[in-house]
Amino acid sequence: PRKALGPGKDRVKILEDTDGDGAVDKVKIFADGLNIPSGIAVGYGGVWVANAPDILYYPDANHDDVPDGPPQVVVTGFGRDDTHELPNSLTWGPDGFLYGLNGVFNPAKIVQNGKTFEFTCAMFRIHPRTREFSLFCEGTSNPWGIAFNDVGDAFVSACVIDHLWHLTETGYYHRQGGPYPPFTWKLDSIVDYKHQMAAYCGLHWFDSDAYPEQYRKKLYMGNLHGSCINVDRLEKNGATYKGKPEGDFLSANDVWFMPITQKTGPDGCLYILDWYDRYHCYQDANADPAGVDRLKGRLYRVLYKNTPRAPKFDLHEETDDQLIERLKSPNIFYRDLAQRLLAERNDEATRKKLEAIFFDLSAPPSTRMHALWAILSSGTPSVPFLGSLMTDHDPTIRALGARALGNTGLAGMDILQQLPKLAIDADPIVRLQAAIAAPKLAGTDAVKLLLDSAARDFDDPNSLNSHIVWQNLYPLLSRHKDQVLARFSSPQHDGAKLSMLLPHVVNWLLAQGESGAADVAQLASRLLQVDETAALAATTVRHSSNQAGPCLTIIYDKLAGGELTGNREAALRKVLEPQLIASLNSPTHRSAQAAYVLCHWQSPSAIEFVKKTVRSPVGTHGVDDKVRLTALAAWATSRDPELLTSISELATSPAKQLVPLRRRLFDVLAKYDEPSVATHVLAMYPQLENDLKPAAVELLTSRVAWSNALIDSIAAGKLSKDAVNVNQIGKLLKSGDKKLAARVEKTWGKLRTDRNPQREQVVADMKKLLVGSKGDAVRGQIVYMKLCGQCHKLHGTGQEVGPDITVNGRASFEQLLNNVFDPSLVIGNAYQARTVVTADGRVLTGLLVEDNPQRIVLKLQGGKLETIARGDVEEMEVSKLSLMPEGVEKQLSPQELIDLFALLKLDKSPTDPQSQTLPNFLELK
C-alpha cells in the first residue's frame, strides 16, 4: 500500500451472476483511479466510497451502473499515516445516517461548516441528505466492522484489544494507545473472554430463515489470524450488553484464509469475502512486497442444506406498497434494503401507512421496528408521532423516541416536557437516550436532566449511563458550575447518589485555577463533616462513611504530581488542614487519605500517624493492605529521613503479606530526591523478586546521583550491565550531565538513536537457534515474568503497557521473531516512547496516556502511571526506538530463549490441558 496521496490503481467493480449458476460471469468497472479505497455503500442515488483523505460520492441517479459525473468529495481530512487503519466499514444505520470507522494510528482532521473534528479511533456518521459530518463516539483500536442489532444498537469489532464493543453516542471508549482528552471517563468492551487471535475484520448481525434458529440474531466476525468466523451472542446488561461466546461458525484448513466482510445475501445465506493472502500485516508485506498475493481473493456463499438461490429482483422498480410488504420478510437483507428505499423516497402518504404498521401490535416485532426506522430516517417525523413514541409502554420505543428527538432537534414545549420524565425512567435504556438527547435541544435544562439521570443510577457507579452522563455534562460545567455544586450541597441530596460523578467534577474544578480550588475546598469540607457525623453513628470504624475520599484522592494525587501549587494549594490548605488533622483518629482508609494530604504539608501529627500505620504488625486488626499502602505513600511525601531505613526492612522481609508494599516501593521512592536512595535500593536488589528487579533499575536510572551509584555497582561487578536496557541507557544520556554521559559511553558504548539494521542478522540467528529446539513452556513462564511481563500481558499475566501479546504480535513465527528481536522495525504512533526531563532532574520514559495543558501522564515499565505537571516538564522527546528494548538475546541464555518461545507459541497457558501450538508456529515443532 502507498501512503502518498493521488490517483492509484484501485477500482470499484460490480460482479454479476447473470445465469444463476452461482459463478460470476459479468464484471463491470464502476470506478477506477482510486488509492486504497477501504469502504463502500450504495444508497441515496449513488455510491459512497471511503478513499482517504476523502469520502467520495459517485452519483448514479438512473441506476445504470455508470457514474453520472465525476465523484463528489463529501468530506475530506482523513489521514493515511497507517494504511491498515483508514476510514472503513461504511454502513447504513437504522436512523438513516451513513456510519464509518477510523483507526487509532491514523490521525484525521475534518473541517466542515465552521467545525473542526480532530480524532483517531472513532465511529463517525454522515447525514446522507445534508452531508453533515459528526463524531458518534471515540475509542477502541483499529475497528473494522459495524453491525446494528434488532433494536438499533451499534456494535463494532476491533483488533489487538478486546474484540467486541457496544458503542453509544457521545461515549469515549478504551484506546489501544495514545492520549485521552482531558476529563475523559472511558468505557470498556462488553467481553471478558477472547477468541483465537486478536485481528478481526467485519461484523454482521445475522437474521435469516435460510438457517436454523440457533444461528440467527448472533454477531458473526472474521478472525484473520484464527482463519475462522467467530460468533458472539448478546445478553442484556442494564443499558448495555454482555457478549457471550458461541462455537465458531466455520474454520478453514488454510492459514491464508482471511475473512474480512460478512453479509446476508438475498437468498438468506451468509456471504464471506476472503482476502486470501500469506501476509496479514504490513510488517511482512513491506519486508516482501513481491510476496503479496493479488490474484486469489474469493467470495464464499455458505448455505444450509439445499437453500435455493434468490430469483432476480430489482427493489428500485418496486412500488412503495411492495417495499412495505418486504418489511415482513424473514430475511434481514430485504427488510434493510426496503427500509432504506422507503426512507429515500420519503413519501408522505407512505409514511402514514408505515405509522399504521408500527401501531399495529399484531404485526411481527421486526416488521414494526423496520417501519419505525423507515419513518425516523426519512426526515423529520411529526411532533405527535414523536410524542407517542416517548410515551409508549415499551421502553425500547421510548428510548428510540428520545434518540430520534435528539437527532431531529425538534422543539416545542409539549414534547420537551416529556424528556425530563424519560431521564428518570424506570428503564436504563430510556434514561441513556434522554441523557444523550438533552444537550442537543434548546429549551431543556440539560444539567438538571443529566444530574437527575445520574442520581437514578447511583447503585451502579460503573454503569454505561454514568459514563455517558459525565461525557455530556463536563462540556457544560464552565457555564453551569454553581448549579452542579448546589446539587452536591443540597439538603435533599444524601451525597451518595451522585458519588460516581464526584471525582470527575473535582478533577475538572481543580483545573480551573484558584476559584476552582476554593470550590473543591468547600465541597470537601462539607463532605468531611458528613463523614464525621456518619462515623459517630457507626457501630464500628470499618462501617464509617468516606464520601470525602474521592476528593482527597484527587487532591493528594495533584499535590504529589506538582499540579496544585501557589494560590490553589493555599486555598485548599486554609480550609481543609484543621479538619484533616482532626480526622487522624484511627487507621482507616479515609484517615490514611487525610494523612497523605497533610504529609505533603509536613504535618507532624500526620507523619507520626503514617509511621505507626506502616510499622504496625502484619495482620493487625483494622490495618489492611490498602490503608498501609496509602500510609506508605504519605510517609514518602513527608520526606522523613526515617523512611529509608524502614523501607529497606520492608523490602527484605520474607513476610508474604508485605508483597503489595514491595510492589509500591519504587513508586514511593521515585520523588524522594535523596542520594542515599540508591544505596538502599542497591542493597535490597539481590533480595527482590525477579519481576521487581527491572522496576528497581528503572528507578535508579531516573536521577543523576542514583545513576552514578548504579554504574559504580556495575563497575564493581555487583550488577550486570545487561540489567539496564537500551531505553534506560537513553534516559541516562538525556539527563544533560556530561560526566554521566561519558560514564555511560564507557560502560555500554555509543548508543544508537534509531533502529539498528544489524538486528536483521540477529533475527536470522535466533531463528536458527529456535527452529527445531525443544523448550519447557512452564519454565518459559518464569523467563517471561522476568523479562516481558513488565510491559506485556500473556494469558492474563503481566502488565499492560504495550500490547497484550495473548492476542497480538504472534500472527506468525516470522512476525514474533521480528517483534522480540527487532522491536523498532515497526512502531505504531501510540507505542512511540516519550522521554521526559522534569524540572527536579528526573528522566522518565514511557508511553503517553494523557497530554493536556495541566499535565502529561506516562505509562512506565511495570504499568505505573506517572503524572507530571505541565509546568514541571523541561523537555519531552519522541523516541525513534521501541519502548521494548533491543538486545533480549544478551539478557537470556540460549535455553531461556528456547523456553520463552515454547511458551509464546502456545494458544493458552501451558497449565491449560487444552493448550496447543498456534497454527502459524508449526516451524517450531
mmCIF file of C-alpha atoms in Angstrom, residues 579-818:
data_model
loop_
_atom_site.group_PDB
_atom_site.id
_atom_site.type_symbol
_atom_site.label_atom_id
_atom_site.label_comp_id
_atom_site.label_asym_id
_atom_site.label_seq_id
_atom_site.Cartn_x
_atom_site.Cartn_y
_atom_site.Cartn_z
ATOM 1 C CA GLN A 579 -10.406 19.198 59.597
ATOM 2 C CA LEU A 580 -7.925 16.700 58.212
ATOM 3 C CA ILE A 581 -5.789 16.774 61.384
ATOM 4 C CA ALA A 582 -8.910 16.140 63.454
ATOM 5 C CA SER A 583 -9.705 13.070 61.353
ATOM 6 C CA LEU A 584 -6.461 11.212 62.251
ATOM 7 C CA ASN A 585 -8.148 9.099 64.891
ATOM 8 C CA SER A 586 -7.853 5.512 63.632
ATOM 9 C CA PRO A 587 -6.138 3.558 60.813
ATOM 10 C CA THR A 588 -8.950 3.748 58.266
ATOM 11 C CA HIS A 589 -8.571 4.411 54.575
ATOM 12 C CA ARG A 590 -10.126 7.863 54.950
ATOM 13 C CA SER A 591 -7.637 8.746 57.702
ATOM 14 C CA ALA A 592 -4.759 7.499 55.556
ATOM 15 C CA GLN A 593 -6.012 9.675 52.691
ATOM 16 C CA ALA A 594 -6.156 12.675 55.021
ATOM 17 C CA ALA A 595 -2.628 11.900 56.223
ATOM 18 C CA TYR A 596 -1.385 11.777 52.619
ATOM 19 C CA VAL A 597 -2.530 15.377 52.056
ATOM 20 C CA LEU A 598 -1.193 16.514 55.438
ATOM 21 C CA CYS A 599 2.210 14.882 54.932
ATOM 22 C CA HIS A 600 2.637 16.942 51.798
ATOM 23 C CA TRP A 601 2.178 19.940 54.106
ATOM 24 C CA GLN A 602 4.737 18.480 56.587
ATOM 25 C CA SER A 603 2.208 17.981 59.395
ATOM 26 C CA PRO A 604 3.998 16.365 62.412
ATOM 27 C CA SER A 605 0.840 14.632 63.630
ATOM 28 C CA ALA A 606 0.231 13.134 60.197
ATOM 29 C CA ILE A 607 3.832 11.904 59.947
ATOM 30 C CA GLU A 608 3.533 10.135 63.289
ATOM 31 C CA PHE A 609 0.210 8.628 62.204
ATOM 32 C CA VAL A 610 1.612 7.108 58.998
ATOM 33 C CA LYS A 611 4.754 5.814 60.737
ATOM 34 C CA LYS A 612 2.607 3.956 63.210
ATOM 35 C CA THR A 613 0.324 2.620 60.484
ATOM 36 C CA VAL A 614 3.132 1.372 58.230
ATOM 37 C CA ARG A 615 5.054 -0.203 61.117
ATOM 38 C CA SER A 616 2.039 -1.897 62.665
ATOM 39 C CA PRO A 617 2.436 -5.688 62.679
ATOM 40 C CA VAL A 618 1.170 -7.509 59.633
ATOM 41 C CA GLY A 619 -2.419 -8.618 60.111
ATOM 42 C CA THR A 620 -3.202 -6.094 62.833
ATOM 43 C CA HIS A 621 -6.972 -5.623 63.117
ATOM 44 C CA GLY A 622 -8.114 -2.540 61.251
ATOM 45 C CA VAL A 623 -4.971 -2.080 59.109
ATOM 46 C CA ASP A 624 -5.438 -3.623 55.696
ATOM 47 C CA ASP A 625 -3.127 -3.503 52.688
ATOM 48 C CA LYS A 626 -4.937 -0.564 51.115
ATOM 49 C CA VAL A 627 -4.560 1.562 54.260
ATOM 50 C CA ARG A 628 -0.922 0.542 54.698
ATOM 51 C CA LEU A 629 -0.066 1.347 51.069
ATOM 52 C CA THR A 630 -1.663 4.777 51.274
ATOM 53 C CA ALA A 631 0.167 5.455 54.549
ATOM 54 C CA LEU A 632 3.464 4.386 52.978
ATOM 55 C CA ALA A 633 2.985 6.767 50.065
ATOM 56 C CA ALA A 634 2.057 9.535 52.520
ATOM 57 C CA TRP A 635 5.207 8.904 54.524
ATOM 58 C CA ALA A 636 7.349 9.313 51.408
ATOM 59 C CA THR A 637 5.619 12.610 50.679
ATOM 60 C CA SER A 638 6.771 13.909 54.075
ATOM 61 C CA ARG A 639 10.491 13.486 53.216
ATOM 62 C CA ASP A 640 11.002 12.000 56.697
ATOM 63 C CA PRO A 641 14.621 10.674 56.947
ATOM 64 C CA GLU A 642 13.449 7.622 58.919
ATOM 65 C CA LEU A 643 11.633 6.343 55.862
ATOM 66 C CA LEU A 644 14.618 4.873 54.041
ATOM 67 C CA THR A 645 15.709 2.658 56.914
ATOM 68 C CA SER A 646 12.192 1.347 57.431
ATOM 69 C CA ILE A 647 11.562 0.853 53.767
ATOM 70 C CA SER A 648 14.681 -1.308 53.435
ATOM 71 C CA GLU A 649 13.362 -3.534 56.211
ATOM 72 C CA LEU A 650 10.022 -3.830 54.456
ATOM 73 C CA ALA A 651 11.708 -4.656 51.164
ATOM 74 C CA THR A 652 13.743 -7.549 52.503
ATOM 75 C CA SER A 653 11.150 -9.003 54.895
ATOM 76 C CA PRO A 654 10.100 -12.543 53.945
ATOM 77 C CA ALA A 655 6.500 -11.900 55.057
ATOM 78 C CA LYS A 656 4.200 -12.650 52.124
ATOM 79 C CA GLN A 657 1.737 -10.074 53.422
ATOM 80 C CA LEU A 658 4.254 -7.344 52.587
ATOM 81 C CA VAL A 659 4.455 -8.196 48.862
ATOM 82 C CA PRO A 660 1.990 -5.376 47.972
ATOM 83 C CA LEU A 661 4.239 -2.946 49.844
ATOM 84 C CA ARG A 662 7.307 -4.100 47.959
ATOM 85 C CA ARG A 663 5.488 -3.543 44.682
ATOM 86 C CA ARG A 664 4.763 0.018 45.736
ATOM 87 C CA LEU A 665 8.306 0.774 46.924
ATOM 88 C CA PHE A 666 9.667 2.225 43.749
ATOM 89 C CA ASP A 667 6.586 4.333 43.080
ATOM 90 C CA VAL A 668 7.077 5.817 46.536
ATOM 91 C CA LEU A 669 10.800 6.428 46.172
ATOM 92 C CA ALA A 670 10.662 7.981 42.694
ATOM 93 C CA LYS A 671 10.099 11.503 44.003
ATOM 94 C CA TYR A 672 12.236 11.101 47.135
ATOM 95 C CA ASP A 673 15.162 13.248 45.978
ATOM 96 C CA GLU A 674 17.886 11.884 48.279
ATOM 97 C CA PRO A 675 21.228 10.436 47.078
ATOM 98 C CA SER A 676 21.026 7.702 49.725
ATOM 99 C CA VAL A 677 18.006 6.185 47.956
ATOM 100 C CA ALA A 678 20.391 4.470 45.527
ATOM 101 C CA THR A 679 22.388 2.955 48.400
ATOM 102 C CA HIS A 680 19.272 1.414 49.908
ATOM 103 C CA VAL A 681 17.849 0.179 46.597
ATOM 104 C CA LEU A 682 21.128 -1.415 45.506
ATOM 105 C CA ALA A 683 21.436 -3.094 48.909
ATOM 106 C CA MET A 684 17.969 -4.636 48.659
ATOM 107 C CA TYR A 685 18.304 -5.539 44.945
ATOM 108 C CA PRO A 686 19.574 -9.146 45.403
ATOM 109 C CA GLN A 687 16.602 -9.997 47.671
ATOM 110 C CA LEU A 688 13.937 -8.588 45.369
ATOM 111 C CA GLU A 689 11.564 -10.791 43.397
ATOM 112 C CA ASN A 690 12.716 -11.182 39.782
ATOM 113 C CA ASP A 691 9.792 -9.192 38.402
ATOM 114 C CA LEU A 692 10.631 -6.273 40.721
ATOM 115 C CA LYS A 693 14.287 -6.000 39.738
ATOM 116 C CA PRO A 694 13.550 -4.192 36.424
ATOM 117 C CA ALA A 695 11.464 -1.660 38.385
ATOM 118 C CA ALA A 696 14.445 -1.038 40.674
ATOM 119 C CA VAL A 697 16.692 -0.379 37.662
ATOM 120 C CA GLU A 698 14.025 1.900 36.158
ATOM 121 C CA LEU A 699 14.069 3.937 39.374
ATOM 122 C CA LEU A 700 17.875 4.132 39.562
ATOM 123 C CA THR A 701 18.121 5.465 36.000
ATOM 124 C CA SER A 702 15.776 8.393 36.705
ATOM 125 C CA ARG A 703 18.209 10.698 38.591
ATOM 126 C CA VAL A 704 21.868 11.544 38.003
ATOM 127 C CA ALA A 705 23.096 10.702 41.518
ATOM 128 C CA TRP A 706 21.290 7.359 41.525
ATOM 129 C CA SER A 707 22.553 6.558 38.005
ATOM 130 C CA ASN A 708 26.148 7.138 39.069
ATOM 131 C CA ALA A 709 25.650 4.769 42.000
ATOM 132 C CA LEU A 710 24.188 2.210 39.586
ATOM 133 C CA ILE A 711 27.226 2.457 37.297
ATOM 134 C CA ASP A 712 29.510 2.145 40.357
ATOM 135 C CA SER A 713 27.756 -1.114 41.214
ATOM 136 C CA ILE A 714 28.195 -2.386 37.639
ATOM 137 C CA ALA A 715 31.871 -1.406 37.655
ATOM 138 C CA ALA A 716 32.343 -3.311 40.936
ATOM 139 C CA GLY A 717 30.833 -6.435 39.384
ATOM 140 C CA LYS A 718 27.829 -6.440 41.723
ATOM 141 C CA LEU A 719 25.302 -5.933 38.918
ATOM 142 C CA SER A 720 25.341 -6.988 35.268
ATOM 143 C CA LYS A 721 25.327 -4.147 32.758
ATOM 144 C CA ASP A 722 22.741 -6.136 30.787
ATOM 145 C CA ALA A 723 20.250 -5.437 33.577
ATOM 146 C CA VAL A 724 19.958 -1.946 32.049
ATOM 147 C CA ASN A 725 18.079 -1.855 28.747
ATOM 148 C CA VAL A 726 18.674 0.459 25.796
ATOM 149 C CA ASN A 727 15.818 2.812 26.687
ATOM 150 C CA GLN A 728 17.142 3.179 30.214
ATOM 151 C CA ILE A 729 20.599 3.905 28.847
ATOM 152 C CA GLY A 730 18.992 6.550 26.657
ATOM 153 C CA LYS A 731 17.438 8.093 29.759
ATOM 154 C CA LEU A 732 20.891 8.457 31.325
ATOM 155 C CA LEU A 733 22.089 10.396 28.287
ATOM 156 C CA LYS A 734 19.038 12.669 28.400
ATOM 157 C CA SER A 735 19.938 13.898 31.888
ATOM 158 C CA GLY A 736 22.266 16.523 30.399
ATOM 159 C CA ASP A 737 25.088 15.595 32.799
ATOM 160 C CA LYS A 738 28.296 15.370 30.730
ATOM 161 C CA LYS A 739 30.217 13.282 33.276
ATOM 162 C CA LEU A 740 27.394 10.769 33.447
ATOM 163 C CA ALA A 741 27.213 10.655 29.650
ATOM 164 C CA ALA A 742 30.924 9.836 29.482
ATOM 165 C CA ARG A 743 30.490 7.020 32.004
ATOM 166 C CA VAL A 744 27.539 5.666 30.031
ATOM 167 C CA GLU A 745 29.562 5.545 26.802
ATOM 168 C CA LYS A 746 32.458 3.889 28.610
ATOM 169 C CA THR A 747 30.152 1.228 30.095
ATOM 170 C CA TRP A 748 27.829 0.495 27.185
ATOM 171 C CA GLY A 749 29.479 2.094 24.155
ATOM 172 C CA LYS A 750 27.900 4.635 21.835
ATOM 173 C CA LEU A 751 24.121 4.396 21.839
ATOM 174 C CA ARG A 752 22.109 4.366 18.629
ATOM 175 C CA THR A 753 19.129 6.710 18.469
ATOM 176 C CA ASP A 754 17.423 4.870 15.622
ATOM 177 C CA ARG A 755 16.821 1.281 14.616
ATOM 178 C CA ASN A 756 19.910 -0.865 14.172
ATOM 179 C CA PRO A 757 19.779 -2.642 10.767
ATOM 180 C CA GLN A 758 22.100 -5.317 12.169
ATOM 181 C CA ARG A 759 19.087 -6.623 14.080
ATOM 182 C CA GLU A 760 18.092 -8.419 10.886
ATOM 183 C CA GLN A 761 21.076 -10.720 11.335
ATOM 184 C CA VAL A 762 20.138 -11.235 14.981
ATOM 185 C CA VAL A 763 16.644 -12.296 13.864
ATOM 186 C CA ALA A 764 18.177 -14.788 11.432
ATOM 187 C CA ASP A 765 20.497 -16.174 14.127
ATOM 188 C CA MET A 766 17.662 -16.539 16.600
ATOM 189 C CA LYS A 767 15.575 -18.370 14.007
ATOM 190 C CA LYS A 768 18.364 -20.916 13.611
ATOM 191 C CA LEU A 769 18.540 -21.348 17.385
ATOM 192 C CA LEU A 770 14.812 -21.762 17.897
ATOM 193 C CA VAL A 771 13.587 -23.859 14.970
ATOM 194 C CA GLY A 772 13.620 -27.486 15.976
ATOM 195 C CA SER A 773 14.610 -26.783 19.592
ATOM 196 C CA LYS A 774 12.545 -28.241 22.399
ATOM 197 C CA GLY A 775 11.775 -25.941 25.313
ATOM 198 C CA ASP A 776 9.833 -26.078 28.552
ATOM 199 C CA ALA A 777 6.850 -23.717 28.429
ATOM 200 C CA VAL A 778 6.411 -23.819 32.221
ATOM 201 C CA ARG A 779 9.992 -22.641 32.688
ATOM 202 C CA GLY A 780 9.233 -20.145 29.928
ATOM 203 C CA GLN A 781 6.632 -18.527 32.185
ATOM 204 C CA ILE A 782 9.380 -17.697 34.697
ATOM 205 C CA VAL A 783 11.513 -16.207 31.914
ATOM 206 C CA TYR A 784 8.509 -14.264 30.651
ATOM 207 C CA MET A 785 7.816 -12.606 34.019
ATOM 208 C CA LYS A 786 11.498 -11.827 34.461
ATOM 209 C CA LEU A 787 11.766 -10.000 31.138
ATOM 210 C CA CYS A 788 8.495 -9.425 29.279
ATOM 211 C CA GLY A 789 5.850 -9.247 31.991
ATOM 212 C CA GLN A 790 6.887 -5.730 32.989
ATOM 213 C CA CYS A 791 5.167 -4.384 29.880
ATOM 214 C CA HIS A 792 3.058 -7.143 28.281
ATOM 215 C CA LYS A 793 0.236 -9.421 29.324
ATOM 216 C CA LEU A 794 0.175 -13.040 28.193
ATOM 217 C CA HIS A 795 -2.709 -15.326 29.127
ATOM 218 C CA GLY A 796 -3.781 -12.818 31.797
ATOM 219 C CA THR A 797 -0.352 -12.447 33.459
ATOM 220 C CA GLY A 798 1.867 -9.346 33.337
ATOM 221 C CA GLN A 799 1.420 -5.598 32.960
ATOM 222 C CA GLU A 800 -0.463 -3.883 30.143
ATOM 223 C CA VAL A 801 1.939 -1.190 28.950
ATOM 224 C CA GLY A 802 2.460 -2.460 25.419
ATOM 225 C CA PRO A 803 0.009 -4.689 23.540
ATOM 226 C CA ASP A 804 -1.449 -7.810 25.142
ATOM 227 C CA ILE A 805 0.541 -10.456 23.303
ATOM 228 C CA THR A 806 -2.020 -13.137 24.061
ATOM 229 C CA VAL A 807 -3.801 -11.813 21.013
ATOM 230 C CA ASN A 808 -1.337 -9.542 19.263
ATOM 231 C CA GLY A 809 2.057 -9.792 17.609
ATOM 232 C CA ARG A 810 2.057 -13.586 17.237
ATOM 233 C CA ALA A 811 0.301 -13.935 13.893
ATOM 234 C CA SER A 812 3.242 -15.954 12.619
ATOM 235 C CA PHE A 813 6.639 -17.184 13.742
ATOM 236 C CA GLU A 814 8.314 -14.601 11.498
ATOM 237 C CA GLN A 815 6.314 -11.734 12.979
ATOM 238 C CA LEU A 816 7.079 -12.841 16.531
ATOM 239 C CA LEU A 817 10.808 -13.095 15.786
ATOM 240 C CA ASN A 818 10.809 -9.513 14.493
#
